[in-house]
């Protein structure tokens, strides 16, 4: 019993410690970001790996989730004879919640884990030490471009996810349910508010992108320099990112809800 | 230190280093004269890599001083350190080639990062470095496509990409077949002379070292236990050096890592004292 409490305490302390270390790591990334923008092709290269490689999974998932939302929405809305507002339901759900959150979860497992594994492997094989011996700072050359690539890709991917999702909902509405295309779009247009729906969704996806990119680069840089150390770090990236995204989503949603 | 600083490129003066509580180096002093190839010999785990990282400033001694090109390494700030490292080339124990770049890009890396040379000049320089290690034909390959000996030579070419004044080799001979081994050995000597550089070769390969280096230091249990020119070493009577040179199992270096009583650990009854050789039990 005492042991269990002690265990819990030490886990708690180590989580807090890691969070602090990540915050410091984030500051260090910011301080070493000059090269990521001065030589933007470094960041573009990482955007290609983190972002472009995630395109397919993001768009396919978006399409499916939009279609499912459409079907579920139709099922419920038709009881109130409100099936024509189906587009609104799909769009709001995606823009406010599912777009940023599901994209973040997919992005963490597709790109975040890859970033961790890549940096961890470079550490385990002494590539980072070698670079440091060549008088090139791995923080500037390896870590910061990957961080910025993640932070830039994530909002773009979330926007694509929501767009394909809305298109999926549209397909269901037109082809399966038989709602008029003009009605679908005009309802959607009237109900979606740019400031409260679109912009808040973008804010969320930016915050999630930054969080995942910090976690992924930190875990890679902090990994034990062995094969199993890198494997463990990769798993930690996915788990920590998921929990962090869900917690941040709760907090952000709390702040973003209007009183009306 | 006996020799004057002006002649040495690297001076290590009474240096202590420990990882946590574990003391690795205890009062090491050595000198690497300008233009020479010096070997630092010692068994695995005796702190050879640690010593190179102290010279490169990636580790800081807890006591004593490391001086490179007349400058106290510990006193340099970050920019000073990076300026100093541009004068150094290091061959890492496991190559540490960048796995996401081709052989060509690996060697071009520092040229592109540290110089503003046009790409066609970089191309010529890279091909020259690759030619010096006999691997111009591998420029387009990736590190994963190279054999161990080839990867070692590519790493060697990369270590000298910027024509460093000091080249450090961490176990350049480990795990190589006899032919690759002597190719690497000859290349180390050749590069040192061609660049007018100073070289430190960390190794436990005594046979190859005696052929290519100018001076040798022996490290054991964190201390320098012997040093001399290859001729002096070959004829040395010091027990440690004899053990090392002639690969004797028995000597000052124990075969066993310190451990508890063997029989007790196996759960056996205490045994009678070992009977003398030749006598029947
Ligand atoms: N980062 C480290 N943390 C703790 N101990 C280390 C570390 N690196 C090396 N050691 C230990 O220090 C000793 C010397 O290591 P090293 O310099 O790599 O030896 P060598 O290169 O001579 O084989 C070894 O016993 C090793 O286990
Ligand atoms: Mg070593």
Coordinates of C-alpha atoms and ligand atoms in Angstrom, one line a residue:
Chain A
X1 CA 0.0 0.0 0.0
X2 CA 2.7 2.4 1.0
X3 CA 4.7 1.2 -2.0
X4 CA 1.7 1.9 -4.3
X5 CA 1.4 5.5 -2.9
X6 CA 5.2 6.0 -3.2
X7 CA 5.1 4.7 -6.8
X8 CA 2.3 7.0 -7.7
X9 CA 4.1 9.9 -6.1
X10 CA 7.3 9.2 -8.0
X11 CA 5.5 8.8 -11.2
X12 CA 3.8 12.1 -10.6
X13 CA 7.0 13.8 -9.8
X14 CA 8.7 12.4 -12.9
X15 CA 5.8 13.5 -15.1
X16 CA 6.0 17.0 -13.7
X17 CA 9.8 16.9 -14.2
X18 CA 9.4 15.8 -17.9
X19 CA 6.8 18.5 -18.5
X20 CA 9.3 21.1 -17.1
X21 CA 12.1 19.6 -19.2
X22 CA 9.9 19.9 -22.3
X23 CA 9.1 23.5 -21.6
X24 CA 12.8 24.2 -21.4
X25 CA 13.4 22.2 -24.6
X26 CA 10.7 24.4 -26.3
X27 CA 12.6 27.5 -25.3
X28 CA 15.8 26.1 -26.6
X29 CA 14.1 25.3 -29.9
X30 CA 12.8 28.8 -30.2
X31 CA 16.3 30.2 -29.5
X32 CA 17.8 28.0 -32.2
X33 CA 15.1 28.5 -34.9
X34 CA 17.1 31.0 -37.0
X35 CA 18.4 28.5 -39.4
X36 CA 14.9 26.9 -39.9
X37 CA 13.8 30.2 -41.5
X38 CA 17.0 31.5 -43.0
X39 CA 17.4 28.3 -44.8
X40 CA 13.7 27.5 -45.3
X41 CA 14.4 24.6 -47.6
X42 CA 15.5 22.6 -44.5
X43 CA 12.0 23.1 -43.1
X44 CA 10.4 22.4 -46.4
X45 CA 12.1 19.1 -46.6
X46 CA 10.7 18.1 -43.2
X47 CA 7.3 19.4 -44.1
X48 CA 7.4 17.0 -47.0
X49 CA 8.2 14.1 -44.6
X50 CA 5.8 15.1 -41.8
X51 CA 3.0 16.7 -43.8
X52 CA 2.9 15.4 -47.3
X53 CA 3.4 11.8 -46.2
X54 CA 0.4 12.2 -43.9
X55 CA -1.9 13.6 -46.6
X56 CA -3.4 10.3 -47.7
X57 CA -4.3 9.0 -44.2
X58 CA -5.7 12.4 -43.2
X59 CA -7.8 12.8 -46.3
X60 CA -9.2 9.3 -46.4
X61 CA -10.0 9.4 -42.6
X62 CA -11.6 12.8 -43.1
X63 CA -13.8 11.5 -45.9
X64 CA -14.9 8.5 -43.9
X65 CA -15.6 10.4 -40.7
X66 CA -17.6 13.0 -42.7
X67 CA -19.7 10.3 -44.3
X68 CA -20.3 8.6 -41.0
X69 CA -21.3 11.9 -39.4
X70 CA -23.7 12.5 -42.3
X71 CA -25.3 9.1 -41.8
X72 CA -25.6 9.5 -38.0
X73 CA -26.8 13.0 -38.3
X74 CA -29.5 12.1 -40.8
X75 CA -30.7 9.3 -38.6
X76 CA -31.2 11.7 -35.6
X77 CA -32.2 14.9 -37.5
X78 CA -35.0 13.2 -39.5
X79 CA -36.9 12.5 -36.3
X80 CA -37.3 16.3 -36.0
X81 CA -37.8 16.8 -39.7
X82 CA -34.6 18.7 -39.7
X83 CA -32.5 16.6 -42.0
X84 CA -31.9 19.6 -44.2
X85 CA -29.6 21.0 -41.6
X86 CA -27.4 17.9 -41.8
X87 CA -24.6 19.9 -43.5
X88 CA -24.5 22.2 -40.5
X89 CA -24.1 19.4 -38.1
X90 CA -21.3 17.8 -40.1
X91 CA -19.5 21.1 -40.6
X92 CA -19.7 22.3 -37.0
X93 CA -18.7 19.0 -35.6
X94 CA -15.7 18.8 -37.9
X95 CA -14.6 22.4 -37.7
X96 CA -14.9 22.8 -33.9
X97 CA -13.9 19.4 -32.6
X98 CA -13.2 16.4 -34.8
X99 CA -11.1 18.1 -37.4
X100 CA -8.4 19.4 -35.0
X101 CA -8.6 16.5 -32.6
X102 CA -8.7 13.5 -34.9
X103 CA -6.1 15.1 -37.2
X104 CA -3.9 15.6 -34.2
X105 CA -4.2 12.0 -33.1
X106 CA -3.5 10.7 -36.6
X107 CA -0.6 13.2 -37.0
X108 CA 0.9 12.1 -33.7
X109 CA 0.9 8.5 -34.7
X110 CA 2.0 9.0 -38.3
X111 CA 4.4 11.9 -38.2
X112 CA 5.1 12.4 -34.5
X113 CA 6.3 8.9 -34.0
X114 CA 8.4 9.1 -37.2
X115 CA 10.1 12.3 -36.0
X116 CA 10.9 10.7 -32.6
X117 CA 12.2 7.6 -34.2
X118 CA 14.4 9.6 -36.6
X119 CA 15.9 11.8 -34.0
X120 CA 16.3 8.9 -31.6
X121 CA 18.1 6.9 -34.2
X122 CA 20.4 9.7 -35.0
X123 CA 21.2 10.0 -31.4
X124 CA 21.7 6.2 -30.9
X125 CA 24.1 6.0 -33.9
X126 CA 26.0 9.1 -32.7
X127 CA 25.0 11.2 -35.7
X128 CA 24.0 14.0 -33.4
X129 CA 27.3 13.9 -31.5
X130 CA 29.2 13.8 -34.9
X131 CA 27.3 16.8 -36.1
X132 CA 28.1 18.7 -32.8
X133 CA 31.8 17.8 -33.3
X134 CA 31.6 19.3 -36.8
X135 CA 30.6 22.6 -35.1
X136 CA 27.0 22.3 -36.3
X137 CA 24.4 22.5 -33.6
X138 CA 21.9 19.6 -33.9
X139 CA 19.3 21.8 -32.2
X140 CA 19.4 24.2 -35.1
X141 CA 20.1 21.8 -37.9
X142 CA 18.0 18.7 -36.9
X143 CA 15.5 19.5 -34.2
X144 CA 14.2 23.0 -35.0
X145 CA 13.3 22.3 -38.7
X146 CA 11.4 19.2 -37.6
X147 CA 9.6 21.2 -34.9
X148 CA 8.5 23.9 -37.3
X149 CA 7.6 21.5 -40.0
X150 CA 5.2 19.8 -37.5
X151 CA 3.8 23.0 -36.3
X152 CA 3.2 24.3 -39.8
X153 CA 1.8 21.0 -41.3
X154 CA -0.7 20.3 -38.5
X155 CA -3.1 23.2 -39.1
X156 CA -3.0 22.6 -42.9
X157 CA -3.7 19.0 -42.4
X158 CA -6.6 19.7 -40.0
X159 CA -8.1 22.1 -42.6
X160 CA -7.8 19.4 -45.2
X161 CA -9.4 16.9 -42.9
X162 CA -12.4 19.1 -42.2
X163 CA -12.8 20.0 -45.9
X164 CA -12.8 16.4 -47.0
X165 CA -15.0 15.5 -44.1
X166 CA -17.6 18.1 -45.1
X167 CA -17.3 16.8 -48.7
X168 CA -18.0 13.3 -47.3
X169 CA -21.1 14.6 -45.5
X170 CA -22.2 16.3 -48.7
X171 CA -21.8 13.1 -50.7
X172 CA -24.0 11.3 -48.2
X173 CA -26.6 14.1 -48.2
X174 CA -26.8 14.3 -51.9
X175 CA -26.4 10.7 -53.0
X176 CA -27.9 8.7 -50.2
X177 CA -30.4 11.0 -48.5
X178 CA -31.4 13.1 -51.5
X179 CA -31.1 16.6 -49.9
X180 CA -30.8 19.4 -52.5
X181 CA -27.3 20.5 -53.0
X182 CA -28.2 24.2 -52.8
X183 CA -30.1 23.7 -49.6
X184 CA -27.1 21.8 -48.1
X185 CA -24.6 24.6 -48.8
X186 CA -26.9 27.5 -48.0
X187 CA -27.8 26.1 -44.6
X188 CA -24.1 25.4 -43.9
X189 CA -23.2 28.9 -45.0
X190 CA -25.7 30.5 -42.8
X191 CA -24.9 28.6 -39.7
X192 CA -21.1 28.5 -39.7
X193 CA -19.5 31.5 -38.0
X194 CA -16.0 32.4 -39.1
X195 CA -14.8 33.8 -35.8
X196 CA -16.3 31.2 -33.5
X197 CA -16.2 28.1 -35.6
X198 CA -13.5 28.3 -38.2
X199 CA -11.0 30.4 -36.3
X200 CA -11.4 28.6 -33.0
X201 CA -10.8 25.3 -34.9
X202 CA -7.6 26.8 -36.4
X203 CA -6.4 27.9 -33.0
X204 CA -6.9 24.4 -31.7
X205 CA -5.0 22.8 -34.5
X206 CA -2.1 25.2 -34.1
X207 CA -1.9 24.6 -30.4
X208 CA -2.1 20.8 -31.0
X209 CA 0.5 21.0 -33.7
X210 CA 3.0 22.8 -31.5
X211 CA 2.3 20.4 -28.6
X212 CA 2.8 17.3 -30.7
X213 CA 6.0 18.7 -32.3
X214 CA 7.5 19.6 -28.9
X215 CA 6.7 16.1 -27.6
X216 CA 8.0 14.3 -30.7
X217 CA 11.3 16.2 -30.9
X218 CA 11.9 16.1 -27.2
X219 CA 11.2 12.3 -26.9
X220 CA 13.6 11.7 -29.8
X221 CA 16.3 13.9 -28.4
X222 CA 15.9 12.5 -24.9
X223 CA 15.7 8.8 -25.9
X224 CA 18.1 6.3 -24.4
X225 CA 20.6 5.8 -27.2
X226 CA 19.7 2.2 -27.8
X227 CA 17.3 0.3 -30.1
X228 CA 14.8 -0.3 -27.2
X229 CA 15.3 3.2 -26.0
X230 CA 14.2 4.6 -29.3
X231 CA 11.3 2.1 -29.4
X232 CA 10.1 3.2 -26.0
X233 CA 10.5 6.9 -26.9
X234 CA 8.3 6.4 -30.0
X235 CA 5.6 4.8 -28.0
X236 CA 5.8 7.6 -25.4
X237 CA 5.4 10.2 -28.2
X238 CA 2.1 8.6 -29.3
X239 CA 0.7 8.1 -25.8
X240 CA 1.8 11.5 -24.4
X241 CA 0.6 13.3 -27.5
X242 CA -2.8 11.7 -27.4
X243 CA -3.3 12.6 -23.7
X244 CA -2.0 16.1 -24.1
X245 CA -4.2 16.8 -27.1
X246 CA -7.3 15.6 -25.4
X247 CA -6.5 17.5 -22.2
X248 CA -5.7 20.7 -24.2
X249 CA -8.9 20.2 -26.2
X250 CA -10.9 20.2 -23.0
X251 CA -9.2 23.3 -21.7
X252 CA -9.5 25.2 -25.0
X253 CA -13.1 24.3 -25.6
X254 CA -13.9 25.5 -22.1
X255 CA -12.4 28.9 -23.0
X256 CA -13.9 29.1 -26.4
X257 CA -17.6 28.3 -25.7
X258 CA -19.8 31.3 -25.9
X259 CA -22.2 32.1 -23.1
X260 CA -25.2 32.1 -25.4
Chain B
X1 CA 54.8 18.4 -18.7
X2 CA 58.2 17.9 -20.2
X3 CA 58.0 19.3 -23.7
X4 CA 57.3 23.0 -24.3
X5 CA 53.7 24.0 -25.4
X6 CA 54.8 25.4 -28.7
X7 CA 55.6 22.0 -30.0
X8 CA 52.5 20.2 -28.9
X9 CA 49.2 20.5 -30.6
X10 CA 47.3 18.7 -27.8
X11 CA 48.3 18.8 -24.2
X12 CA 46.4 16.9 -21.5
X13 CA 47.6 17.9 -18.1
X14 CA 46.7 15.9 -15.0
X15 CA 43.1 15.4 -16.1
X16 CA 40.5 13.6 -14.0
X17 CA 37.1 12.6 -15.3
X18 CA 34.2 10.6 -13.9
X19 CA 30.7 9.7 -15.0
X20 CA 28.7 10.4 -11.9
X21 CA 30.6 8.7 -9.1
X22 CA 32.5 6.4 -11.3
X23 CA 36.1 7.7 -11.9
X24 CA 37.1 6.9 -15.5
X25 CA 40.3 8.9 -15.9
X26 CA 42.7 9.6 -13.0
X27 CA 45.4 12.2 -13.5
X28 CA 46.1 11.6 -17.2
X29 CA 48.8 13.6 -18.7
X30 CA 50.0 13.3 -22.3
X31 CA 51.3 15.3 -25.2
X32 CA 50.6 15.2 -28.9
X33 CA 53.3 17.0 -30.9
X34 CA 52.4 18.9 -34.0
X35 CA 52.5 16.9 -37.2
X36 CA 52.8 13.5 -35.5
X37 CA 50.5 10.5 -35.3
X38 CA 50.1 9.4 -31.7
X39 CA 48.3 6.3 -30.6
X40 CA 46.4 6.0 -27.3
X41 CA 46.2 2.3 -26.5
X42 CA 44.1 0.5 -23.9
X43 CA 41.5 -2.2 -23.4
X44 CA 37.8 -1.7 -24.0
X45 CA 36.1 0.5 -21.5
X46 CA 39.3 2.1 -20.2
X47 CA 38.2 5.5 -21.2
X48 CA 39.7 6.1 -24.7
X49 CA 36.5 7.5 -26.3
X50 CA 36.0 9.6 -23.2
X51 CA 39.5 11.0 -23.7
X52 CA 38.7 12.0 -27.3
X53 CA 35.5 13.7 -26.2
X54 CA 37.4 15.7 -23.6
X55 CA 39.8 16.9 -26.4
X56 CA 36.8 17.7 -28.6
X57 CA 35.2 19.6 -25.7
X58 CA 32.1 17.5 -25.6
X59 CA 33.0 16.6 -22.0
X60 CA 34.7 18.8 -19.4
X61 CA 37.3 17.4 -17.0
X62 CA 36.6 17.6 -13.3
X63 CA 40.2 18.4 -12.7
X64 CA 43.2 19.4 -14.9
X65 CA 43.5 21.0 -18.2
X66 CA 43.0 20.1 -21.9
X67 CA 44.8 22.4 -24.2
X68 CA 44.4 22.3 -28.0
X69 CA 46.5 24.6 -30.2
X70 CA 47.5 26.4 -27.1
X71 CA 44.0 27.1 -25.9
X72 CA 42.3 25.9 -22.8
X73 CA 39.3 24.0 -24.1
X74 CA 37.3 24.5 -20.9
X75 CA 37.7 28.3 -21.1
X76 CA 36.1 28.6 -24.5
X77 CA 32.5 29.8 -24.9
X78 CA 30.2 28.2 -27.4
X79 CA 31.3 30.2 -30.4
X80 CA 34.9 29.7 -29.4
X81 CA 34.3 26.0 -29.1
X82 CA 32.7 25.7 -32.5
X83 CA 35.5 27.7 -34.0
X84 CA 38.0 25.3 -32.4
X85 CA 36.0 22.2 -33.6
X86 CA 36.3 23.5 -37.2
X87 CA 40.0 22.7 -36.9
X88 CA 39.2 19.2 -35.8
X89 CA 38.0 16.1 -37.6
X90 CA 36.8 13.1 -35.8
X91 CA 36.2 9.6 -37.0
X92 CA 33.6 8.1 -34.7
X93 CA 33.9 4.5 -33.4
X94 CA 30.9 3.4 -35.3
X95 CA 31.2 5.8 -38.3
X96 CA 28.2 7.9 -37.4
X97 CA 27.6 8.5 -41.1
X98 CA 24.3 10.4 -41.7
X99 CA 22.0 7.6 -42.7
X100 CA 19.6 9.9 -44.6
X101 CA 22.2 11.2 -47.0
X102 CA 24.3 9.7 -49.8
X103 CA 28.0 9.2 -49.4
X104 CA 28.5 12.3 -51.5
X105 CA 26.2 14.5 -49.3
X106 CA 27.8 13.1 -46.2
X107 CA 31.2 14.4 -47.2
X108 CA 29.8 17.6 -48.7
X109 CA 27.9 18.3 -45.5
X110 CA 30.5 20.4 -43.7
X111 CA 31.6 22.1 -46.9
X112 CA 28.0 23.2 -47.4
X113 CA 27.4 24.2 -43.8
X114 CA 30.6 26.0 -43.2
X115 CA 31.6 27.5 -46.5
X116 CA 30.0 29.5 -49.3
X117 CA 31.8 27.6 -52.0
X118 CA 29.8 27.1 -55.2
X119 CA 28.3 23.6 -55.8
X120 CA 30.7 22.7 -58.6
X121 CA 33.7 23.4 -56.4
X122 CA 32.2 21.4 -53.6
X123 CA 31.7 18.5 -56.1
X124 CA 35.4 18.5 -57.0
X125 CA 36.5 18.7 -53.4
X126 CA 34.2 15.8 -52.4
X127 CA 35.4 13.6 -55.3
X128 CA 39.0 14.4 -54.3
X129 CA 38.4 13.3 -50.7
X130 CA 36.6 10.2 -51.8
X131 CA 39.4 9.4 -54.2
X132 CA 41.9 9.7 -51.4
X133 CA 40.2 6.8 -49.7
X134 CA 39.7 4.9 -52.9
X135 CA 35.9 5.2 -53.0
X136 CA 35.1 7.8 -55.7
X137 CA 32.8 5.2 -57.2
X138 CA 30.5 5.1 -54.1
X139 CA 29.5 8.7 -54.2
X140 CA 25.8 8.0 -55.1
X141 CA 25.4 5.1 -52.6
X142 CA 23.8 5.4 -49.2
X143 CA 25.6 4.4 -46.0
X144 CA 23.4 1.3 -45.6
X145 CA 24.7 0.0 -49.0
X146 CA 28.4 0.1 -47.9
X147 CA 30.4 -2.7 -46.3
X148 CA 31.9 -2.1 -42.9
X149 CA 35.3 -1.3 -44.3
X150 CA 33.9 1.0 -46.9
X151 CA 31.8 2.8 -44.4
X152 CA 34.9 3.3 -42.2
X153 CA 36.8 4.9 -45.1
X154 CA 33.9 7.1 -46.1
X155 CA 33.7 8.3 -42.5
X156 CA 37.4 8.9 -42.7
X157 CA 37.0 11.0 -45.8
X158 CA 34.3 13.0 -44.1
X159 CA 36.5 13.5 -41.0
X160 CA 39.0 15.3 -43.2
X161 CA 36.5 17.1 -45.4
X162 CA 37.6 20.5 -44.1
X163 CA 41.3 19.8 -44.0
X164 CA 41.4 19.8 -40.2
X165 CA 44.6 20.5 -38.2
X166 CA 43.8 17.8 -35.7
X167 CA 42.3 14.4 -36.7
X168 CA 41.0 12.0 -34.1
X169 CA 40.3 8.4 -34.9
X170 CA 38.2 6.4 -32.5
X171 CA 39.1 2.7 -33.0
X172 CA 39.6 3.0 -36.7
X173 CA 40.7 -0.7 -37.0
X174 CA 37.9 -2.4 -35.0
X175 CA 36.0 -5.0 -36.9
X176 CA 37.9 -4.8 -40.1
X177 CA 39.3 -7.6 -42.2
X178 CA 43.1 -7.6 -42.5
X179 CA 43.2 -5.9 -45.9
X180 CA 40.7 -3.1 -45.0
X181 CA 42.7 -2.7 -41.8
X182 CA 46.0 -2.0 -43.4
X183 CA 44.3 0.2 -46.1
X184 CA 42.8 2.3 -43.3
X185 CA 46.1 2.3 -41.4
X186 CA 48.0 3.5 -44.5
X187 CA 45.3 6.1 -45.2
X188 CA 45.6 7.6 -41.7
X189 CA 49.4 8.0 -42.2
X190 CA 49.0 9.4 -45.7
X191 CA 46.3 11.9 -44.7
X192 CA 48.3 13.1 -41.8
X193 CA 51.4 13.8 -44.0
X194 CA 49.4 15.2 -46.9
X195 CA 47.4 17.7 -44.7
X196 CA 50.3 18.5 -42.4
X197 CA 47.9 17.6 -39.7
X198 CA 48.3 16.1 -36.2
X199 CA 46.6 12.8 -35.5
X200 CA 45.4 10.9 -32.5
X201 CA 44.5 7.2 -33.0
X202 CA 42.7 5.5 -30.2
X203 CA 42.8 1.8 -30.6
X204 CA 43.7 -1.5 -29.1
X205 CA 45.3 -2.8 -32.2
X206 CA 49.0 -2.8 -31.3
X207 CA 50.3 -4.5 -34.4
X208 CA 48.9 -2.0 -36.8
X209 CA 49.7 1.0 -34.5
X210 CA 53.3 0.0 -34.2
X211 CA 53.6 0.3 -38.0
X212 CA 52.0 3.7 -38.6
X213 CA 52.4 5.9 -35.5
X214 CA 55.2 8.0 -34.2
X215 CA 54.5 7.6 -30.5
X216 CA 52.3 5.5 -28.2
X217 CA 50.6 5.9 -24.9
X218 CA 49.1 3.1 -22.9
X219 CA 46.1 3.7 -20.6
X220 CA 44.9 1.3 -18.0
X221 CA 42.5 1.8 -15.1
X222 CA 42.4 5.5 -15.8
X223 CA 46.1 6.1 -15.8
X224 CA 49.0 6.3 -18.3
X225 CA 50.9 3.2 -17.6
X226 CA 53.6 3.5 -20.3
X227 CA 54.6 5.4 -23.4
X228 CA 57.3 5.5 -26.0
X229 CA 58.2 5.4 -29.7
X230 CA 57.4 2.2 -31.6
X231 CA 61.0 1.0 -31.2
X232 CA 61.0 1.7 -27.4
X233 CA 57.6 -0.1 -27.1
X234 CA 58.8 -3.2 -29.0
X235 CA 61.8 -3.6 -26.7
X236 CA 60.1 -2.5 -23.5
X237 CA 60.4 -4.6 -20.3
X238 CA 57.5 -3.0 -18.5
X239 CA 55.0 -5.7 -17.6
X240 CA 51.9 -3.9 -18.8
X241 CA 53.4 -3.1 -22.2
X242 CA 54.8 -6.6 -22.5
X243 CA 51.3 -8.0 -21.8
X244 CA 49.7 -5.8 -24.4
X245 CA 52.3 -6.2 -27.1
X246 CA 52.5 -10.0 -26.8
X247 CA 48.8 -10.5 -26.0
X248 CA 49.5 -12.4 -22.9
X249 CA 46.4 -13.4 -20.9
X250 CA 48.1 -13.2 -17.6
X251 CA 49.7 -10.0 -16.4
X252 CA 48.9 -6.8 -14.6
X253 CA 45.6 -6.6 -16.4
X254 CA 43.3 -9.2 -14.7
X255 CA 41.2 -11.4 -16.8
X256 CA 38.4 -11.3 -14.3
X257 CA 36.2 -8.3 -13.6
X258 CA 36.0 -8.1 -9.8
X259 CA 33.3 -10.4 -8.4
X260 CA 32.3 -12.3 -5.3
X261 CA 33.3 -15.8 -4.6
X262 CA 32.5 -18.0 -7.6
X263 CA 31.7 -21.2 -5.8
X264 CA 29.4 -19.4 -3.3
X265 CA 27.6 -17.7 -6.2
X266 CA 26.9 -21.1 -7.8
X267 CA 25.6 -22.4 -4.5
X268 CA 28.5 -24.9 -4.2
X269 CA 30.1 -26.0 -1.0
X270 CA 33.4 -24.3 -0.3
X271 CA 36.1 -26.3 -2.1
X272 CA 39.4 -27.6 -1.0
X273 CA 42.3 -25.4 -2.0
X274 CA 43.3 -26.1 -5.6
X275 CA 45.7 -28.9 -5.8
X276 CA 49.1 -28.1 -7.3
X277 CA 49.6 -28.9 -10.9
X278 CA 50.8 -32.4 -11.6
X279 CA 49.7 -33.9 -8.4
X280 CA 46.7 -36.2 -8.3
X281 CA 43.7 -35.3 -6.1
Ligands
LIG1 N1 27.6 8.5 -21.0 C1 28.1 7.6 -20.1 N2 27.6 7.5 -18.9 C2 28.1 6.7 -17.9 N3 29.2 5.9 -18.2 C3 29.7 5.9 -19.4 C4 29.2 6.8 -20.4 N4 30.0 6.6 -21.5 C5 30.9 5.7 -21.2 N5 30.8 5.2 -19.9 C6 31.6 4.3 -19.2 O1 32.9 4.8 -19.1 C7 33.9 3.8 -19.4 C8 34.8 4.4 -20.5 O2 34.1 4.5 -21.6 P1 34.8 4.7 -23.0 O3 35.5 6.0 -22.9 O4 33.7 4.7 -24.1 O5 35.8 3.5 -23.2 P2 36.6 3.0 -24.4 O6 36.3 3.9 -25.6 O7 38.0 3.0 -24.0 O8 36.1 1.6 -24.7 C9 33.1 2.6 -19.8 O9 33.2 1.7 -18.7 C10 31.7 3.0 -20.0 O10 30.9 2.0 -19.5
LIG2 MG1 35.4 3.7 -27.3

